[in-house]
Short mmCIF file of C-alpha atoms and ligand atoms in Angstrom, two decimals:
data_model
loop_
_atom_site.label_atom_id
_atom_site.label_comp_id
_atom_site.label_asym_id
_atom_site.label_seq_id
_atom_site.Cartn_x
_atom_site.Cartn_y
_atom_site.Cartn_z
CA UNK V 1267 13.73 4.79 0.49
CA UNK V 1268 11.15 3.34 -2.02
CA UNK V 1269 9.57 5.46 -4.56
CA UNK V 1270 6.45 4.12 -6.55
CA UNK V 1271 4.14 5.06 -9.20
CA UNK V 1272 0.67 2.39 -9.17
CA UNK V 1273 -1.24 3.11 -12.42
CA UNK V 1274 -3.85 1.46 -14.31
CA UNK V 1275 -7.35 1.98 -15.22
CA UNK V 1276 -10.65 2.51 -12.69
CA UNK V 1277 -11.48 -1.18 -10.99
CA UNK V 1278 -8.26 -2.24 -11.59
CA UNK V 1279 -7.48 -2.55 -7.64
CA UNK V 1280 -4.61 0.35 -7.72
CA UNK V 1281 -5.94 1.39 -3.87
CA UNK V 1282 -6.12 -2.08 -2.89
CA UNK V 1283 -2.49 -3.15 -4.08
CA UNK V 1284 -1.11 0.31 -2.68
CA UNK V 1285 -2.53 -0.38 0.30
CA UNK V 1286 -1.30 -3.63 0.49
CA UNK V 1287 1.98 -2.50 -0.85
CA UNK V 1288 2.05 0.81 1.58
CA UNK V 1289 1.86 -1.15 5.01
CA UNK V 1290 4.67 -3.75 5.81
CA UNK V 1291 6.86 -1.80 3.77
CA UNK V 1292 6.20 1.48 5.96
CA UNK V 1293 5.47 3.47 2.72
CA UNK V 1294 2.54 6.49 2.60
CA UNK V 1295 -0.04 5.76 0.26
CA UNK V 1296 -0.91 9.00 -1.41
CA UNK V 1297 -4.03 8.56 -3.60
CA UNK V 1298 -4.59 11.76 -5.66
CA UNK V 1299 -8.53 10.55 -6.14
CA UNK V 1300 -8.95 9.95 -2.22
CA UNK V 1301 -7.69 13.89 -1.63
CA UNK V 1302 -10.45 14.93 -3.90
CA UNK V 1303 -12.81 13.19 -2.90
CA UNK V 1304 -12.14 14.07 0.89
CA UNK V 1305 -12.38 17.58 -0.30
CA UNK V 1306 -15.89 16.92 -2.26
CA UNK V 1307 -16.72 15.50 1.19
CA UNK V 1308 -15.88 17.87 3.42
CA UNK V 1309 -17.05 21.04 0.94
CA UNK V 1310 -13.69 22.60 0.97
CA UNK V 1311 -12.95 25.24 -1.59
CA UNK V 1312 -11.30 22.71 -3.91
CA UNK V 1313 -14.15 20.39 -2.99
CA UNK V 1314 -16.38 22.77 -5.16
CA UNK V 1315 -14.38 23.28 -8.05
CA UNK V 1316 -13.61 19.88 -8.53
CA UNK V 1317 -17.23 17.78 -7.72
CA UNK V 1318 -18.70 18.34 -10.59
CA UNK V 1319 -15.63 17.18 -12.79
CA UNK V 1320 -15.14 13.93 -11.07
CA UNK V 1321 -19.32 13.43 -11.20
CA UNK V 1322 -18.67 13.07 -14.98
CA UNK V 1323 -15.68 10.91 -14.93
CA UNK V 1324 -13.25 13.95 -16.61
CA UNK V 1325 -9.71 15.10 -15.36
CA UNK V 1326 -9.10 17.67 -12.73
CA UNK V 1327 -7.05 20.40 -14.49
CA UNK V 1328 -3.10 19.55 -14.19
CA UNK V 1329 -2.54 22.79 -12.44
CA UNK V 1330 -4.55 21.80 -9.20
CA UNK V 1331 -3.75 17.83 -9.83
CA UNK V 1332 -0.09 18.83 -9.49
CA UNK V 1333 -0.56 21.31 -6.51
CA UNK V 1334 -2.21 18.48 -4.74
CA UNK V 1335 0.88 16.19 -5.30
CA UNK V 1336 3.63 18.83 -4.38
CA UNK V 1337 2.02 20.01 -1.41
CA UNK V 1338 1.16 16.57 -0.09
CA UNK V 1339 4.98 15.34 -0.80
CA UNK V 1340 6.29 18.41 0.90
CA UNK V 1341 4.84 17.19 4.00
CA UNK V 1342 7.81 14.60 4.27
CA UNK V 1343 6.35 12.16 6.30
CA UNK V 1344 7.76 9.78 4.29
CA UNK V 1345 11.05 8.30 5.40
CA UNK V 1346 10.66 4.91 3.72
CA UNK V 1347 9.13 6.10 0.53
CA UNK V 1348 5.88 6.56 -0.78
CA UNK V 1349 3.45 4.59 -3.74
CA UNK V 1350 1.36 7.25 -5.62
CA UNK V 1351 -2.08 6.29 -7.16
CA UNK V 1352 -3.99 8.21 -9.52
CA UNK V 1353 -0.95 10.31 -10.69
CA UNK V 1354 0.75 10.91 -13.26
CA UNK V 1355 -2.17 11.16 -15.82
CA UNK V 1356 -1.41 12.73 -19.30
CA UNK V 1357 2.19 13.50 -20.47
CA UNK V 1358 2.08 17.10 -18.67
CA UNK V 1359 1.92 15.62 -15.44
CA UNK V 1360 4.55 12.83 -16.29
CA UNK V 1361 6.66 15.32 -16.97
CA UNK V 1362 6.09 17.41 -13.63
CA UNK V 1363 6.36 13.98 -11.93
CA UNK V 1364 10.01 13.10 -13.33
CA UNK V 1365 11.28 16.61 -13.15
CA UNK V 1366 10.07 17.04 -8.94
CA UNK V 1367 10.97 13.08 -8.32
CA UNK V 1368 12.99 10.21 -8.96
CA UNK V 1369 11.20 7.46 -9.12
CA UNK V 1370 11.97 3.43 -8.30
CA UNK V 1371 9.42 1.72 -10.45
CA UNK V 1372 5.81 1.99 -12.03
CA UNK V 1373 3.24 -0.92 -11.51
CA UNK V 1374 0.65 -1.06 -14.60
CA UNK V 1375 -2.38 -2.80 -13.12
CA UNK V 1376 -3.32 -4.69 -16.65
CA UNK V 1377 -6.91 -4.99 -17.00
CA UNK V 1378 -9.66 -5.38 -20.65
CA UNK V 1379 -11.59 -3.03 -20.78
CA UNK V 1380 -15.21 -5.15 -20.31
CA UNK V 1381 -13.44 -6.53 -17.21
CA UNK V 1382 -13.40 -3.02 -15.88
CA UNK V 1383 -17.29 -2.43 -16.52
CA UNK V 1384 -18.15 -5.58 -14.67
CA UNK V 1385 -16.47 -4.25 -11.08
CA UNK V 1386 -16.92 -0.21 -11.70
CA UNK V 1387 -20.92 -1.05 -11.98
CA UNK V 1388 -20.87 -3.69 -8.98
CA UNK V 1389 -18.93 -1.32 -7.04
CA UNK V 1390 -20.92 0.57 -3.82
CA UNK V 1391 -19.18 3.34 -1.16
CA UNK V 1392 -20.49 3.30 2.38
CA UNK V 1393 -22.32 6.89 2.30
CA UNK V 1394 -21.23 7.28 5.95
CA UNK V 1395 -17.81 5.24 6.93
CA UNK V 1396 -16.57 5.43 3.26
CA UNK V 1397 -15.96 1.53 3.18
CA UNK V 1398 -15.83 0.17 -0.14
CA UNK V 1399 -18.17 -3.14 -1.47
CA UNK V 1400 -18.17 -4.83 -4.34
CA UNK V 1401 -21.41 -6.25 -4.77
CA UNK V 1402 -19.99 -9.01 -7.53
CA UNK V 1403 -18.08 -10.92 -4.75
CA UNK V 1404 -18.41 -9.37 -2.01
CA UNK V 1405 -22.36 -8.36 -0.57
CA UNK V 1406 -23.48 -6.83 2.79
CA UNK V 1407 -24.57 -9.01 5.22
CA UNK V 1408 -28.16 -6.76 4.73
CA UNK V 1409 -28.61 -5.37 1.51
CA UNK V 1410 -27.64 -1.72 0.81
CA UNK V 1411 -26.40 -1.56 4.09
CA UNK V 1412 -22.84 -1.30 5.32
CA UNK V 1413 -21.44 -4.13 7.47
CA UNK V 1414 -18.93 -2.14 9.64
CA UNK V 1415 -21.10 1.00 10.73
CA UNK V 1416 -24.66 0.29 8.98
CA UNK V 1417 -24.30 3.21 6.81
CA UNK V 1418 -26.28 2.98 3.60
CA UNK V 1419 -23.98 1.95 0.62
CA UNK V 1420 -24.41 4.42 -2.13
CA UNK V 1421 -23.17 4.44 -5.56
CA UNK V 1422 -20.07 6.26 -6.06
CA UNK V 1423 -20.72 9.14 -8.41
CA UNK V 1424 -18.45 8.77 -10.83
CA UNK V 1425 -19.37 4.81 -11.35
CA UNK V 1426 -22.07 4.82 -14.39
CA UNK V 1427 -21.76 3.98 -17.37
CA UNK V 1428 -21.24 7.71 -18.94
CA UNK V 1429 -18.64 8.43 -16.83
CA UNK V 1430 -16.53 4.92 -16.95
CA UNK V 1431 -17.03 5.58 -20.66
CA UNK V 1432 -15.25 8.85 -20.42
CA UNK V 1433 -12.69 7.65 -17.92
CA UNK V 1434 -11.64 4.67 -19.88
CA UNK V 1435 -11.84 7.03 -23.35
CA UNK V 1436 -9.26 9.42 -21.12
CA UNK V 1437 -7.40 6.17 -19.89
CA UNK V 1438 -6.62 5.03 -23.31
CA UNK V 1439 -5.67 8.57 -24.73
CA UNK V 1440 -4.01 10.52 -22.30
CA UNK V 1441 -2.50 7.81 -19.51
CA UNK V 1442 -1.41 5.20 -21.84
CA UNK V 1443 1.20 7.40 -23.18
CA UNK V 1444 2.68 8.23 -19.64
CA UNK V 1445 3.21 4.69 -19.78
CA UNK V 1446 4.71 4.46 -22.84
CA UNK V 1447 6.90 7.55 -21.46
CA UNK V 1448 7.61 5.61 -18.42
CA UNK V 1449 8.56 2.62 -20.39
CA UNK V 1450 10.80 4.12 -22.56
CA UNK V 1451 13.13 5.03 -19.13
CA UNK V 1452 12.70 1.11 -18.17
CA UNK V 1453 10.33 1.85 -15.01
CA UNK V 1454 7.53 -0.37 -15.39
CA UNK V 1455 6.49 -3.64 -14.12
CA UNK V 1456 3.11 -4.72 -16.02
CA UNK V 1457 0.82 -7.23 -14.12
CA UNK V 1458 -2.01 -8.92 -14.55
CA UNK V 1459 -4.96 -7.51 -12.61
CA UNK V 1460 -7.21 -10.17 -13.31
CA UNK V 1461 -5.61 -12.66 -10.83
CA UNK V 1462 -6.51 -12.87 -6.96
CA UNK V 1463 -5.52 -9.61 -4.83
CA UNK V 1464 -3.22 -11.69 -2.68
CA UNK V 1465 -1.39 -13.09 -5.97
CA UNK V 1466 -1.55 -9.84 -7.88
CA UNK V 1467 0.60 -8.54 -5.00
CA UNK V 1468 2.98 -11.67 -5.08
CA UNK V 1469 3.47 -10.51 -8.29
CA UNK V 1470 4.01 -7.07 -8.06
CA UNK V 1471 6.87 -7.88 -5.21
CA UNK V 1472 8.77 -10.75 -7.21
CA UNK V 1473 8.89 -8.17 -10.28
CA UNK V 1474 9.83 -5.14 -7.71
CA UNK V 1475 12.36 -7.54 -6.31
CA UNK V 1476 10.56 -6.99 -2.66
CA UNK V 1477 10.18 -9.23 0.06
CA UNK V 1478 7.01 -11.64 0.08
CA UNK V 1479 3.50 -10.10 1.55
CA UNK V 1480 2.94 -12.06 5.00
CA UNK V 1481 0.19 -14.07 5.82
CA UNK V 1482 -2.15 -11.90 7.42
CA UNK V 1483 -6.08 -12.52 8.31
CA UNK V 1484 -7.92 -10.43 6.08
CA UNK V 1485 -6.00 -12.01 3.06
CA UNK V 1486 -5.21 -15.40 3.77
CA UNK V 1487 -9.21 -16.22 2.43
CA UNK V 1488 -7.58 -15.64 -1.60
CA UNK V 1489 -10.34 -14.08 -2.80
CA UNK V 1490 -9.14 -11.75 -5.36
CA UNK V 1491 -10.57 -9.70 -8.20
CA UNK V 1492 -13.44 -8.80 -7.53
CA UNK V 1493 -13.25 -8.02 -4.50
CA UNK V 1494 -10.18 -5.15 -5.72
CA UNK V 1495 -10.76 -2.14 -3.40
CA UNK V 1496 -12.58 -3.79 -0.73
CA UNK V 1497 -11.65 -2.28 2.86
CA UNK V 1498 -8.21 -1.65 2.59
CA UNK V 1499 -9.53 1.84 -0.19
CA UNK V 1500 -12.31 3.53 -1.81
CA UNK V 1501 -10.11 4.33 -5.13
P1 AMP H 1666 -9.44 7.91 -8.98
O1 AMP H 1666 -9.87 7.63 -7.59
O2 AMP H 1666 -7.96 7.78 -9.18
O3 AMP H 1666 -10.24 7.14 -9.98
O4 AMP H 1666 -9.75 9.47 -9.25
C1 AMP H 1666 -11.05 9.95 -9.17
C2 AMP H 1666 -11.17 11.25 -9.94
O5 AMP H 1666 -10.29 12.24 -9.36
C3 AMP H 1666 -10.77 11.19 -11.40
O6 AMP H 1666 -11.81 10.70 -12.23
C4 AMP H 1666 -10.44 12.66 -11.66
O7 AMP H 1666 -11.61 13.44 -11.79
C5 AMP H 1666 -9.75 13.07 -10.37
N1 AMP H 1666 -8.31 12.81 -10.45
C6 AMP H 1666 -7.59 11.90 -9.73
N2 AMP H 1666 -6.30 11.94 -10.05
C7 AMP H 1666 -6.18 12.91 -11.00
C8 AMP H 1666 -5.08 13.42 -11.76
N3 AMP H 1666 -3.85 12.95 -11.62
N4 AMP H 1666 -5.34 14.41 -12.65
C9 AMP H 1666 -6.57 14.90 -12.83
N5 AMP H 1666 -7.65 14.44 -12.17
C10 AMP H 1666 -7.46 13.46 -11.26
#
């Protein structure tokens, strides 16, 4: 059983390399953002209280952030393990976090800040499939228009420029000292998210001590960066 925290700031590819992480290695990629957002979708009750938040790039309050972690782990459908993105936060939920869970390492997805501005602006969201694009490296076929189901590609709500400024702000004040907590207990494995998808994985399994990601189709092309959260998430 393999327990994982992903962490690093928005456009950093956390979804992507859980994703790619999550599937030969039979772990369930839980992405605290994706539950929210499925809830904003679907107008659940949560959906409500939370939309607005996320519109302007703040924190959903611990309380509910944790509820949604504990009640998607108690589900247990994970006998090999699991890779959380998007959680822990601040300190609080760190501490939540190691008290509920031991944990096997934490991958810090390393990337400057202006690299971050580049993909968050570039990035679009199909409006109906919920594909993601990254218009930097990786356009539609037809402009504004999505290439699986011809949805048009909207802007996700939370990607201007107010709201990256207030996610980064939150990044550096409240997440970096998880990390620091994290580090402190020897957890985590720091790569550079600036490299290629495929080799930012390679990197994250040599320093997890896992085996190798396969050649598969979708990757074998290289293409890396920019294209972080393309298809395989929309976080
Ligand atoms: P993400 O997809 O990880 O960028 O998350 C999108 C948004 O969901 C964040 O900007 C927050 O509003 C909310 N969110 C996700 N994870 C958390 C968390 N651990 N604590 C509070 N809010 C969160």
């Amino acid at each position: 059983m393999r327990k994982y925290v992903i962490m690093g700031v928005q456009g950093s590819g956390k979804g992507t390399q859980a994703t790619m992480l999550a599937g030969d290695l039979d772990l369930v990629h839980i992405s605290v953002g994706d539950i929210f957002r499925w809830n904003v979708q679907n107008h659940t009750k949560m959906g409500a209280q939370v939309r607005r938040i996320m519109a302007e790039g703040e924190l959903v309050g611990d309380d509910m952030a944790e509820s949604v972690v504990r009640g998607r782990l108690t589900e247990h459908d994970w006998n090999y393990g699991f890779i959380i993105d998007g959680f822990p936060r601040n300190q609080r939920q760190a501490e939540f976090f190691l008290e509920s869970y031991d944990i096997d390492g934490v991958i810090d997805l390393d990337l400057p800040d202006s690299e971050v501005r580049r993909r968050v602006l570039a990035r679009r969201l199909c409006s109906n499939c919920g594909m993601d694009y990254n218009l930097l490296a990786d356009s539609p076929s037809v402009p504004g228009k999505c290439d699986v189901c011809g949805g048009e590609l909207v802007t996700r709500e939370d990607d201007t420029e107010e709201a990256l400024a207030v996610r980064l702000r939150d990044f550096h004040e409240k997440t970096n000292p998880v990390l620091d907590l994290f580090r402190r207990k020897e957890y985590v494995f720091t790569v550079d998210a600036r490299a290629p998808k495929r080799a930012v994985q390679q990197e994250i399994r040599t320093k997890l001590s896992l085996p190798p990601l396969l050649d598969d189709v979708n990757g074998a092309d290289g293409n890396g960066a920019e294209n972080a959260g393309r298809k395989e998430s929309n976080a």
